PDB file of C-alpha atoms in Angstrom:
ATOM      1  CA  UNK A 571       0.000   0.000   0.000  1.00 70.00           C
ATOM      2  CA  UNK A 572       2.490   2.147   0.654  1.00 79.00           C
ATOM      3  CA  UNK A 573       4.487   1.756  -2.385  1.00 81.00           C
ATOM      4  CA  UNK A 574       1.460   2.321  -3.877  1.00 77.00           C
ATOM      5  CA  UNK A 575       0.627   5.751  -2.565  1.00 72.00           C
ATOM      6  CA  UNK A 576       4.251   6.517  -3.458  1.00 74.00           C
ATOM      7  CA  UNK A 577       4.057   5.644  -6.643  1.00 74.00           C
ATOM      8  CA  UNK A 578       0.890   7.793  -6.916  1.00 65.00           C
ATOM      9  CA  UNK A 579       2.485  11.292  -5.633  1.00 70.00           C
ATOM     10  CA  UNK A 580       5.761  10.760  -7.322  1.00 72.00           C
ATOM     11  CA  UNK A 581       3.728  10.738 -10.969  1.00 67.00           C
ATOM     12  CA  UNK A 582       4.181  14.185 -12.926  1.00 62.00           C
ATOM     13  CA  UNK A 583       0.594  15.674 -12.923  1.00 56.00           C
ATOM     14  CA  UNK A 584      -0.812  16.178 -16.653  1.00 56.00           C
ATOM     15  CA  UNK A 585      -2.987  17.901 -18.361  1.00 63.00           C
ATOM     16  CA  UNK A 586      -5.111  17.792 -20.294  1.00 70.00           C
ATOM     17  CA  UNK A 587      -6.857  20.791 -22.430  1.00 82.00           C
ATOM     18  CA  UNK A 588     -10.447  20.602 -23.802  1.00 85.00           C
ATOM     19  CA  UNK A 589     -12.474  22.211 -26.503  1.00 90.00           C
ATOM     20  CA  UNK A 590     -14.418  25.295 -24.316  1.00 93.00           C
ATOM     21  CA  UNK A 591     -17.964  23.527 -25.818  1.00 94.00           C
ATOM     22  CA  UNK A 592     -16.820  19.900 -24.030  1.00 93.00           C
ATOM     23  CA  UNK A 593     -16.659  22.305 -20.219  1.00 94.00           C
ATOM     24  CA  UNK A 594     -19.840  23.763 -21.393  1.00 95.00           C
ATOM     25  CA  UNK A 595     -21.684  21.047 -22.019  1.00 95.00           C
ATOM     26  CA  UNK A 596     -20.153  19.313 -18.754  1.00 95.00           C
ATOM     27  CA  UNK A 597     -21.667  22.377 -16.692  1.00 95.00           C
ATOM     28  CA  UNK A 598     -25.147  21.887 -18.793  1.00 95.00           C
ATOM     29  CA  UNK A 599     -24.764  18.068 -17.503  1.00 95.00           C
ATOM     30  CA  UNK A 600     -24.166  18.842 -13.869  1.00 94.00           C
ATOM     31  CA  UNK A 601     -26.854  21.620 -14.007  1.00 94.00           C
ATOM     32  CA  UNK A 602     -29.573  19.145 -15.290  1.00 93.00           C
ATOM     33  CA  UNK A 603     -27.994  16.235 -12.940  1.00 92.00           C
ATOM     34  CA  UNK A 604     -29.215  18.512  -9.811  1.00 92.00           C
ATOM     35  CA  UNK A 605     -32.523  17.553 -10.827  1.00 91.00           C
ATOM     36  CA  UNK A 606     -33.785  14.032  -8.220  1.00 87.00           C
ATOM     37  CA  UNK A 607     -35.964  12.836 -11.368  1.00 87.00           C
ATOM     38  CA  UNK A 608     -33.017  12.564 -13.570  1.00 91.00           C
ATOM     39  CA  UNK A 609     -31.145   9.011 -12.801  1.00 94.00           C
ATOM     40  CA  UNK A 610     -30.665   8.889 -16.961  1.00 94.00           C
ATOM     41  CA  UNK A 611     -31.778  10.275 -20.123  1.00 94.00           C
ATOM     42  CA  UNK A 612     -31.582   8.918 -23.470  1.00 93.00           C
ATOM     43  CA  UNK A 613     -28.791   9.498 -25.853  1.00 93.00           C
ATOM     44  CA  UNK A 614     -30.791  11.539 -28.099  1.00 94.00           C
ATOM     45  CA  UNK A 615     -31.509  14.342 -25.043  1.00 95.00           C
ATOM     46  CA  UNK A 616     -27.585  14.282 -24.981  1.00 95.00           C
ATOM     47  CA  UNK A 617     -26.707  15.210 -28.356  1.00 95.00           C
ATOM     48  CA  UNK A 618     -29.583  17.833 -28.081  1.00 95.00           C
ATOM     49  CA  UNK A 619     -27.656  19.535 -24.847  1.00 95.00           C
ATOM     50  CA  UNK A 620     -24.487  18.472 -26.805  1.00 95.00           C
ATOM     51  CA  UNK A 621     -25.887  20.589 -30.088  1.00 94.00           C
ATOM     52  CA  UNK A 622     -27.201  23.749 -27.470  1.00 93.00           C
ATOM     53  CA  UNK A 623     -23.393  23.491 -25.880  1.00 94.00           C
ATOM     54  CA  UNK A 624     -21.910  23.775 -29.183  1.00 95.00           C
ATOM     55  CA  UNK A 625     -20.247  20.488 -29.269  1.00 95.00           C
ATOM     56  CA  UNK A 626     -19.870  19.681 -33.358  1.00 94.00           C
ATOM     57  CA  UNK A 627     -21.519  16.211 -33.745  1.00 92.00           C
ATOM     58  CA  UNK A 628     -18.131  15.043 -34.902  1.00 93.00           C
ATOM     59  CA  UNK A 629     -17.078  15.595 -31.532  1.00 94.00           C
ATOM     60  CA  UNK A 630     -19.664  14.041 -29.823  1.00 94.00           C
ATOM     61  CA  UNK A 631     -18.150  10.609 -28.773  1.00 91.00           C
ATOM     62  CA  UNK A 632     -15.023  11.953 -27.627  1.00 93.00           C
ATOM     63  CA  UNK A 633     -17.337  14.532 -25.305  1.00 94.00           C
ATOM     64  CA  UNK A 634     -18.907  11.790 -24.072  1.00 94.00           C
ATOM     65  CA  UNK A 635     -15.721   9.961 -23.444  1.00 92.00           C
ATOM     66  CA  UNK A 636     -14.669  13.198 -21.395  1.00 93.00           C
ATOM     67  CA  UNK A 637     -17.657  13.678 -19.193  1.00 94.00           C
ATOM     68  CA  UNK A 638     -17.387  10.173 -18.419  1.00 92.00           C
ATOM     69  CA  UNK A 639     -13.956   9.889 -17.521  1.00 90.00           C
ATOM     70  CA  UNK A 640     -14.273  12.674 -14.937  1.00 90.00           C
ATOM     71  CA  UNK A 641     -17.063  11.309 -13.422  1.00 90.00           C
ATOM     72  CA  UNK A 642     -20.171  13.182 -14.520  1.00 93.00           C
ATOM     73  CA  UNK A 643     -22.206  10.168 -16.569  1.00 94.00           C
ATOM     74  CA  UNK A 644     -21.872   7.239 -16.968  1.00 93.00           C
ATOM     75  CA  UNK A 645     -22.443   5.566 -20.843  1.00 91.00           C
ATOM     76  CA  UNK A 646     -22.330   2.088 -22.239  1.00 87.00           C
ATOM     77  CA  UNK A 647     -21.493   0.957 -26.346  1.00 81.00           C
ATOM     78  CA  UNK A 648     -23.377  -1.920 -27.509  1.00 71.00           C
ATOM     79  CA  UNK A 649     -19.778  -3.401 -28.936  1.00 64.00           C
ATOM     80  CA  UNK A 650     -19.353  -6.785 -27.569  1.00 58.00           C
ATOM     81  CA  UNK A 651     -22.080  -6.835 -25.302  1.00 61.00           C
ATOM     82  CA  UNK A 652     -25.711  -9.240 -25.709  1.00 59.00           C
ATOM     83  CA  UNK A 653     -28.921  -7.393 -25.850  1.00 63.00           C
ATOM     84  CA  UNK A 654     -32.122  -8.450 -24.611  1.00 73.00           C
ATOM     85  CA  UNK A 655     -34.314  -7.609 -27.656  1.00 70.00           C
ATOM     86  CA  UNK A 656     -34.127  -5.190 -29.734  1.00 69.00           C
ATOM     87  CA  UNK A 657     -35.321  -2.370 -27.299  1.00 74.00           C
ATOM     88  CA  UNK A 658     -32.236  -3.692 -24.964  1.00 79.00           C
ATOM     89  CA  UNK A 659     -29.635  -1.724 -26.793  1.00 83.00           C
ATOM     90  CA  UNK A 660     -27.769  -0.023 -23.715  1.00 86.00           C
ATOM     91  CA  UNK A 661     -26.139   2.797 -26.263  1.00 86.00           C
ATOM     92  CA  UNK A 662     -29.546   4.584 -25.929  1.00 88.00           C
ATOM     93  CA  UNK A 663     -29.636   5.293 -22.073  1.00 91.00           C
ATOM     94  CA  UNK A 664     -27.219   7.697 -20.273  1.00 94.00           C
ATOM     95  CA  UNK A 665     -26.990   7.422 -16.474  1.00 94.00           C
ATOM     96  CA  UNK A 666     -26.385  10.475 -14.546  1.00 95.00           C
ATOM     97  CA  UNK A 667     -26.845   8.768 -11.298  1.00 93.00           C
ATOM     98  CA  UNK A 668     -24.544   6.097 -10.388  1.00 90.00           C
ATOM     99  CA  UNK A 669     -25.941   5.017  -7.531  1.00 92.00           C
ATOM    100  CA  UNK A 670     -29.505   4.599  -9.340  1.00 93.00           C
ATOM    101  CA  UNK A 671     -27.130   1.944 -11.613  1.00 91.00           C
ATOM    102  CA  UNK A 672     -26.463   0.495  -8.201  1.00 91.00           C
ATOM    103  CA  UNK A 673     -30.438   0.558  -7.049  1.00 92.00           C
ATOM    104  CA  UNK A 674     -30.556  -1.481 -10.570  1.00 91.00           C
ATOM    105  CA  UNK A 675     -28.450  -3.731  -9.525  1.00 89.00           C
ATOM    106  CA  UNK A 676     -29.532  -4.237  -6.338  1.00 88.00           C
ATOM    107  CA  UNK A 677     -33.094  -4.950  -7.056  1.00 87.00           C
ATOM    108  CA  UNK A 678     -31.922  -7.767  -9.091  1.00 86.00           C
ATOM    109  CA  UNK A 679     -29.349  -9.168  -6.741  1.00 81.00           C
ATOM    110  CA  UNK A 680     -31.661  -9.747  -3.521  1.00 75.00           C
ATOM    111  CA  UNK A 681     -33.674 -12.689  -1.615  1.00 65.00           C
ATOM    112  CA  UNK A 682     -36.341  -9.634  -0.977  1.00 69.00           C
ATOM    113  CA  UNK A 683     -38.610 -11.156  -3.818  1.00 68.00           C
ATOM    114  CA  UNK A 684     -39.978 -14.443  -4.713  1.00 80.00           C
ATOM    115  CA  UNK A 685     -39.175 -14.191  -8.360  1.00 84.00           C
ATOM    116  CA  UNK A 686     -36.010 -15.510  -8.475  1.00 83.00           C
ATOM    117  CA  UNK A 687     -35.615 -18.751  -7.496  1.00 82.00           C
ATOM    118  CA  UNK A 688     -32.556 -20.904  -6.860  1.00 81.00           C
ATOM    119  CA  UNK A 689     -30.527 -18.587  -9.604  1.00 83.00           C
ATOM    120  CA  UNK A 690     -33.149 -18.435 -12.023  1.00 86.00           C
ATOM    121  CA  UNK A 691     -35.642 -15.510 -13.223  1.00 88.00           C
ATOM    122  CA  UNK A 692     -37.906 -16.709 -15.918  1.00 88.00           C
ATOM    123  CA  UNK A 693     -37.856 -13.492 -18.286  1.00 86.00           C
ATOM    124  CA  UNK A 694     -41.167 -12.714 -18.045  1.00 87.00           C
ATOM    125  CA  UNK A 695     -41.003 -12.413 -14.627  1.00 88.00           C
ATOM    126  CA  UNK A 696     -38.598  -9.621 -14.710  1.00 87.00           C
ATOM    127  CA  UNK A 697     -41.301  -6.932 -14.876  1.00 89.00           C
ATOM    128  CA  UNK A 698     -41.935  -7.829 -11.569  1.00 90.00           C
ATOM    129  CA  UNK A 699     -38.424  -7.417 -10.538  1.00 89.00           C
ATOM    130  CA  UNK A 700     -38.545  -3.713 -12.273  1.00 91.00           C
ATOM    131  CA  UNK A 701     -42.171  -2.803 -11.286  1.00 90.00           C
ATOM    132  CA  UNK A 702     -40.301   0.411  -9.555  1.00 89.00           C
ATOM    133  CA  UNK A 703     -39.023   1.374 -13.541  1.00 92.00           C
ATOM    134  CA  UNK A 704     -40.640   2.116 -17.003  1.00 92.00           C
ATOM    135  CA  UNK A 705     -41.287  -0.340 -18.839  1.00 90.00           C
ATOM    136  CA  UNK A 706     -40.221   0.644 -22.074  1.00 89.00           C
ATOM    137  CA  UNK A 707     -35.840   0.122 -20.588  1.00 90.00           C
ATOM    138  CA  UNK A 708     -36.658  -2.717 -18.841  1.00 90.00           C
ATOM    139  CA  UNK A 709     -34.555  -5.314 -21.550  1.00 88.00           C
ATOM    140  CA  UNK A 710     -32.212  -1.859 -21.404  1.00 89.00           C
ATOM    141  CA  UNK A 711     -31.600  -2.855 -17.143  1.00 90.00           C
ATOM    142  CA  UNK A 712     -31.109  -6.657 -18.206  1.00 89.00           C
ATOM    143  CA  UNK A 713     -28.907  -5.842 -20.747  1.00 87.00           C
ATOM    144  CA  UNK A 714     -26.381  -3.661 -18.709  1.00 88.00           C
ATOM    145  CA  UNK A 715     -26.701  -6.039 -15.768  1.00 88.00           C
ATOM    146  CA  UNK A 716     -25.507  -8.753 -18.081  1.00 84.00           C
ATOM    147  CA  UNK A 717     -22.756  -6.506 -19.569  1.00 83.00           C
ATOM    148  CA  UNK A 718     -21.513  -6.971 -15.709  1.00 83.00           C
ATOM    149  CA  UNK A 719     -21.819 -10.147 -15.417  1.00 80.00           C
ATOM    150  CA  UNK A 720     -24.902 -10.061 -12.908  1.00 84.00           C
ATOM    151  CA  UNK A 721     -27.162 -11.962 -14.980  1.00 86.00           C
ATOM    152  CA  UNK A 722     -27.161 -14.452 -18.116  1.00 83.00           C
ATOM    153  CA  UNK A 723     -29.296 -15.304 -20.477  1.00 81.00           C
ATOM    154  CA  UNK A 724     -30.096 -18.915 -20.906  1.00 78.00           C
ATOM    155  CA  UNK A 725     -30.657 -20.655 -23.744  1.00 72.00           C
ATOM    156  CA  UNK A 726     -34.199 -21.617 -25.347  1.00 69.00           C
ATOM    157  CA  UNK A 727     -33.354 -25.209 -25.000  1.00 60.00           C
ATOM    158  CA  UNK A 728     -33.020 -25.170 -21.080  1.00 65.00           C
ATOM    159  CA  UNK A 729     -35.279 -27.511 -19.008  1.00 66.00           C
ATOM    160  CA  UNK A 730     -35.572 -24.257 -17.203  1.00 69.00           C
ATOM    161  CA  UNK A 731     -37.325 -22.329 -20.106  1.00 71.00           C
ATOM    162  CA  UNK A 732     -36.580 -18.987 -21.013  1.00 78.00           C
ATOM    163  CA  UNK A 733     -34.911 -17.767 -18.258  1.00 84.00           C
ATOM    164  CA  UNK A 734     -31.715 -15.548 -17.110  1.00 86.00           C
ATOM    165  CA  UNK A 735     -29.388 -16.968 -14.569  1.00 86.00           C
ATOM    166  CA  UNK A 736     -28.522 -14.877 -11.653  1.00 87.00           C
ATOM    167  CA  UNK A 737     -25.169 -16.416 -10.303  1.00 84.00           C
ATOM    168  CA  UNK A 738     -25.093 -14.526  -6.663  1.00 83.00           C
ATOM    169  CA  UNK A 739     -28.073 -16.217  -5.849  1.00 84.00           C
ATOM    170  CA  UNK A 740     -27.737 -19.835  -6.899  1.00 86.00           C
ATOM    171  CA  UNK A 741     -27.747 -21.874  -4.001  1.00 86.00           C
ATOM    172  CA  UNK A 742     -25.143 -23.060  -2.505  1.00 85.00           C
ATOM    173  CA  UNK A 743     -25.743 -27.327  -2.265  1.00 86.00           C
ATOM    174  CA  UNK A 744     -27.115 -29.128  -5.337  1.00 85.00           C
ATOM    175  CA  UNK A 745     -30.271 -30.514  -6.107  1.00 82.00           C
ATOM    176  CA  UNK A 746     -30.023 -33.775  -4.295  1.00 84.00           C
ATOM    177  CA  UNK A 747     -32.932 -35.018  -5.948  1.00 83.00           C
ATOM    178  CA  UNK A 748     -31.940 -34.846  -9.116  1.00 81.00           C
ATOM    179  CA  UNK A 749     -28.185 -35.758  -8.250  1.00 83.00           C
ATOM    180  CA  UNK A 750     -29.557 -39.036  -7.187  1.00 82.00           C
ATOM    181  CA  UNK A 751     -31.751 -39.413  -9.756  1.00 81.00           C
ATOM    182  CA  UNK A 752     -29.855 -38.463 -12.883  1.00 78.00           C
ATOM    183  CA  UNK A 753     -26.003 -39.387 -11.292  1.00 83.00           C
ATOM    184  CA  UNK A 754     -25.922 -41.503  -8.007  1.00 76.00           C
ATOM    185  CA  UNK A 755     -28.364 -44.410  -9.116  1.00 70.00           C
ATOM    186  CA  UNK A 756     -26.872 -44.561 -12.594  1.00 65.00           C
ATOM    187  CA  UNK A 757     -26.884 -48.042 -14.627  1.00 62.00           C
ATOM    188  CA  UNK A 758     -23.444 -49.572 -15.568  1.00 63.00           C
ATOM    189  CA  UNK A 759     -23.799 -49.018 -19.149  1.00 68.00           C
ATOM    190  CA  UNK A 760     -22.160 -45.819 -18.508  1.00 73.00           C
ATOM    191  CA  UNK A 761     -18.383 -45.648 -18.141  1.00 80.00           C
ATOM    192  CA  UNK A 762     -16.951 -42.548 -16.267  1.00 83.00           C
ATOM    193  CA  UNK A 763     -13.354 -40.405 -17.145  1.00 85.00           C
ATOM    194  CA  UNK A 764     -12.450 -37.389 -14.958  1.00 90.00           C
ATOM    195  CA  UNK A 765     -10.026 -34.769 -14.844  1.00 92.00           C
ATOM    196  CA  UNK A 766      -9.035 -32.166 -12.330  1.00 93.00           C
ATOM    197  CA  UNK A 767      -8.049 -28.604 -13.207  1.00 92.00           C
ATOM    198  CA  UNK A 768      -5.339 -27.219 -11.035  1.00 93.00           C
ATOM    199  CA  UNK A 769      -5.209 -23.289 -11.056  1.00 91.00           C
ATOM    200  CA  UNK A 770      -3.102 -20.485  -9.051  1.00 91.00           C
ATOM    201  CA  UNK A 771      -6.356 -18.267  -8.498  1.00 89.00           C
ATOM    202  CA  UNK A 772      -9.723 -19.325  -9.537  1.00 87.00           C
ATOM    203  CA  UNK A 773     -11.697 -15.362 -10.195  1.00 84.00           C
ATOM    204  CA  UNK A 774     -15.097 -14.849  -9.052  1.00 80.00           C
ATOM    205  CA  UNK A 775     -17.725 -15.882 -11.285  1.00 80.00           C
ATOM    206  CA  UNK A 776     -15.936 -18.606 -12.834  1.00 85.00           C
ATOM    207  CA  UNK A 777     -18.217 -21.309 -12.646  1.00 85.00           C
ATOM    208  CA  UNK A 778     -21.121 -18.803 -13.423  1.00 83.00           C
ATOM    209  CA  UNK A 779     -19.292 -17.828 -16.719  1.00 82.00           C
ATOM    210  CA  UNK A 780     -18.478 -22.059 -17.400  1.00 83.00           C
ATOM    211  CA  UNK A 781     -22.606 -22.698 -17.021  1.00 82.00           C
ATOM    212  CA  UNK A 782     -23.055 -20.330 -19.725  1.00 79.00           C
ATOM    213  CA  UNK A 783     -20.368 -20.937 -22.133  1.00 79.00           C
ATOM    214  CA  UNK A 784     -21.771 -25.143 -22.150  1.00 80.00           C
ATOM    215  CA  UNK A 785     -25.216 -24.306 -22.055  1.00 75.00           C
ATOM    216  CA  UNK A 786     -25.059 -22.483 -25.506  1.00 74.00           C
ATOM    217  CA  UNK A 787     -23.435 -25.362 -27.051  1.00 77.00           C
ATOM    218  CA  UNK A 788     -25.914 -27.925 -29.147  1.00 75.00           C
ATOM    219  CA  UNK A 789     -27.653 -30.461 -27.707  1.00 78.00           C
ATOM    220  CA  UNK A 790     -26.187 -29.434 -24.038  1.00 81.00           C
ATOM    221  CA  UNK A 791     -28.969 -29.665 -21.371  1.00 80.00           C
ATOM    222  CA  UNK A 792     -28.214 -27.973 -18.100  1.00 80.00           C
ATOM    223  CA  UNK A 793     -30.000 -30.331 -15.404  1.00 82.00           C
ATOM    224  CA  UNK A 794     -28.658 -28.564 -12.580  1.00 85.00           C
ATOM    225  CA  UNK A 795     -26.147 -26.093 -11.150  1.00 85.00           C
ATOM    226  CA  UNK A 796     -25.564 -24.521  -7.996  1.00 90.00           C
ATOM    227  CA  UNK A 797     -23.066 -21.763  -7.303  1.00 88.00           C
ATOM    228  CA  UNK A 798     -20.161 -24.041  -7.015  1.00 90.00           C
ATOM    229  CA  UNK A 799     -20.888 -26.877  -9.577  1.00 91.00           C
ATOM    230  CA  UNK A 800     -23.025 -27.922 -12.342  1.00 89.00           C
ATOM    231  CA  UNK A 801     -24.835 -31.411 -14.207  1.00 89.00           C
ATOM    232  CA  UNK A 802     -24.647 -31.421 -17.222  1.00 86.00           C
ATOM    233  CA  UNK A 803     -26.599 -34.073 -19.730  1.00 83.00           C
ATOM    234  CA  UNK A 804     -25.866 -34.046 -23.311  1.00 80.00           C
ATOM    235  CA  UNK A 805     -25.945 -35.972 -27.023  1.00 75.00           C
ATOM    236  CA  UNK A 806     -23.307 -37.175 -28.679  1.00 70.00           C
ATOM    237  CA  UNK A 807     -24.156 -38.052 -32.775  1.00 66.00           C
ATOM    238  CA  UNK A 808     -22.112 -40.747 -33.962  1.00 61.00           C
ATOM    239  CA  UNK A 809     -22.606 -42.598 -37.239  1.00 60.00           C
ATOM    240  CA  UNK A 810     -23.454 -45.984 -37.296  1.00 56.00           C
ATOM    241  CA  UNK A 811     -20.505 -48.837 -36.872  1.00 56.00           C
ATOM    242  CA  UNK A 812     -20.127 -51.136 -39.541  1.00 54.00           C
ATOM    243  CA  UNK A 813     -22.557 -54.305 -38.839  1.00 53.00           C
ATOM    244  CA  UNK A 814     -26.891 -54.427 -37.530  1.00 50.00           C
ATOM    245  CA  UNK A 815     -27.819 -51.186 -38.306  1.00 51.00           C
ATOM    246  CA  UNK A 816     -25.190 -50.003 -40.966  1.00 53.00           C
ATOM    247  CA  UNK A 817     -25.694 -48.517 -44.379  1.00 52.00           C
ATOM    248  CA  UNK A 818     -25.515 -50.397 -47.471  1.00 58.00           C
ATOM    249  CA  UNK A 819     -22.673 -49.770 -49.455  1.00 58.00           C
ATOM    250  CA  UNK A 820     -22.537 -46.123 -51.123  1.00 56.00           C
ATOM    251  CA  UNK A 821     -25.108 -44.864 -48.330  1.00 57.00           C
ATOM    252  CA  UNK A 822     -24.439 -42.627 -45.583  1.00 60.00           C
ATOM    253  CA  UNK A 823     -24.677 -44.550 -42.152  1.00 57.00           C
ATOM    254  CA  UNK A 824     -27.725 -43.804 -40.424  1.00 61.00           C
ATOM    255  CA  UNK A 825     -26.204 -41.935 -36.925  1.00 65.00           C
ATOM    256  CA  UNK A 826     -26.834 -42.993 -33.310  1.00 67.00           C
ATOM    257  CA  UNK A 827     -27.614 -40.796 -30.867  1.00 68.00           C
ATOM    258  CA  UNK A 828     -25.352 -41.704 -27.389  1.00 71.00           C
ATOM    259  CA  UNK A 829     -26.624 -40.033 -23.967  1.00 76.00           C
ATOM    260  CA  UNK A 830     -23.546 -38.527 -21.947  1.00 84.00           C
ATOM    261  CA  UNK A 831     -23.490 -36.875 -18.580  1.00 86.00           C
ATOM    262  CA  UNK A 832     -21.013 -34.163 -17.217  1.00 88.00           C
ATOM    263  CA  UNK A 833     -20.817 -33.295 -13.442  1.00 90.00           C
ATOM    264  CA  UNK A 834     -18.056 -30.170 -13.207  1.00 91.00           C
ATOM    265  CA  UNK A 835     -17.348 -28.445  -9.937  1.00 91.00           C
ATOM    266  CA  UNK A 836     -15.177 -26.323  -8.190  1.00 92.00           C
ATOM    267  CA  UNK A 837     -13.203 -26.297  -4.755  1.00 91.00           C
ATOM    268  CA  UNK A 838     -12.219 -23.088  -3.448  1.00 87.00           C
ATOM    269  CA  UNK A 839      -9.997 -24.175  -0.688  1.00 89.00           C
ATOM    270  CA  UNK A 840      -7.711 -25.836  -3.402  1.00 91.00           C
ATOM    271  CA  UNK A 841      -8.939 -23.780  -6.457  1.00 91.00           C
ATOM    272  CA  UNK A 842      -9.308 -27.171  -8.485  1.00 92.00           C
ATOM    273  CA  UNK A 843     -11.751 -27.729 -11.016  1.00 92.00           C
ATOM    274  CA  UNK A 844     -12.985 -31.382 -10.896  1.00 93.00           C
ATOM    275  CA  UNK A 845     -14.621 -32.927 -13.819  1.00 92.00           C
ATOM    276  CA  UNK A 846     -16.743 -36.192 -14.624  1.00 90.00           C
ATOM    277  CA  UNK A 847     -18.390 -37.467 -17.543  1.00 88.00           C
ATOM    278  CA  UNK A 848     -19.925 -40.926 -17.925  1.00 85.00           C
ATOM    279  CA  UNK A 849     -20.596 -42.264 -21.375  1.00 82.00           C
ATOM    280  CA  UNK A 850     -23.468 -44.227 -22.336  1.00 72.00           C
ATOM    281  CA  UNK A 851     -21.999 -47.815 -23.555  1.00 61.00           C
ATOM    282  CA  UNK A 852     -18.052 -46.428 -24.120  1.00 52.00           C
ATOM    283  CA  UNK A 853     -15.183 -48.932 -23.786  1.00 50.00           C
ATOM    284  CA  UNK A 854     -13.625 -48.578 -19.937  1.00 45.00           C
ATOM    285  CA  UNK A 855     -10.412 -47.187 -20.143  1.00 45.00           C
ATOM    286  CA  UNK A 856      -7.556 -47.815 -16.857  1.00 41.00           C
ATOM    287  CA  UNK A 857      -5.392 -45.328 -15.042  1.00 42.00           C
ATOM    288  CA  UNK A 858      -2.804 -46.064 -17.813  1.00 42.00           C
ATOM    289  CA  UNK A 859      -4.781 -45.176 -21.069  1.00 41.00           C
ATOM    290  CA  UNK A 860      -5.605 -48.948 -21.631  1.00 38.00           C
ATOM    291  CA  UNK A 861      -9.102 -50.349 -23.141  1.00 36.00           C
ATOM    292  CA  UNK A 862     -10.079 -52.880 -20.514  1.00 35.00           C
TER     293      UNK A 862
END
């Protein structure tokens, strides 16, 4: 820390000079911002205070960059970032509030409401989680609390239905039911591998970010996932071996469809990944690499 703080006063101060329009339009900003009603306004109000200011609409990004960098709005670029609908793009909102982003955040991230249930908020639901905000920016709140990684949104082909995963409220144990049901009292046609991921530093959010990534692959189905693991179930499409079942010569072979499951979680104490997947009718294989 206090190398840190050294570093800090030792650095040559800089400036940095600014078209006069940018400070007037910054004052304009801070005059309007004094006004409790106005947690945002839309990008189009800004270029109209930007145009009264006499910013050049040339200018305006770079303006906007400005008045954000010093603190005085806050503004978000669609680039990179997933949009609920297309009335979620988060390019047309400009906060002026940041703790109003916070209030967003926080009514999402809370066990105050009965909408979300073990990590899960089916999306029509979330109306009910915004009731306190119009309803024309409510896919505008779900997309900038995805673009910070406070909620996800699943894909169509979930058991769960439509709905957006809200990692900070999974729980914290599995669904022992289903465990039991889909891994524990499995037959012995399936065979099982595993591997274990050693890391230095597992980041927050990790396994949150791994339930995503699989669950928009094809013909992944996420059975269940708490807030340190998941169960995966998923098809693998192999073509038919030669033999019952096979094509005639010249044909393409007919393809099987072969069940696998996929249990991944993580220890924090030892920040190792574990993962298991059992095959439906695959060869067993020993420690050494060697079909038994």
């Amino acid at each position: 820390k206090d190398a840190l703080c050294k570093a800090v006063l030792t650095q040559e101060e800089s400036s940095m000079i600014v078209p006069c329009s940018w400070i007037n339009l910054h004052d304009y900003v801070q005059l309007q911002s004094e006004d409790p009603a106005k947690d945002y306004i839309s990008l189009d109000l800004l270029t109209e205070w930007a145009t009264v200011s006499g910013v050049p609409r040339e200018e305006m990004s770079n303006a906007m960059e400005f008045l954000s960098n010093v603190g005085v709005l806050m503004h978000f670029d669609d680039d990179g970032l997933s949009k609920f609908g297309e009335d979620g793009r988060v390019c047309d909102i400009v906060i002026l509030h940041p703790q109003w982003l916070a209030d967003v955040f926080a009514c999402m991230v809370t066990f105050r409401h009965r909408w979300v249930k073990n990590g899960l908020l089916k999306v029509e639901d979330a109306r009910m989680v915004f009731e306190n905000y119009p309803p024309e920016i409510h896919n505008k709140l779900l997309s900038l609390l995805q673009a910070f990684n406070i909620v996800y949104l699943l894909p169509y082909n979930s058991p769960y239905g439509h709905s957006i995963l809200v990692p900070s409220v999974l729980p914290d144990e599995c669904d022992g039911e289903k465990m039991e049901k889909l891994w524990t009292n499995i037959g012995s046609e399936f065979r099982e591998f595993g591997r274990v991921f050693a890391y230095p530093h597992v980041p927050s959010g990790f396994i949150a970010r791994r339930i995503v990534r699989l669950l928009h692959l094809p013909d992944v189905i996420g059975e269940s996932f708490w807030s340190h693991g998941l169960l995966l179930r998923f098809i693998e499409k192999r073509q038919a071996e030669e033999g019952e079942g096979a094509a005639p010569q010249g044909q393409t072979a007919p393809t099987e469809e072969h069940e696998q499951l996929a249990l991944v979680w993580l220890d924090d104490e030892s920040s190792k990944v574990f993962v298991r997947i059992r095959v439906a009718g695959a060869p067993r294989i020993s420690s050494e690499g060697l079909l038994l």
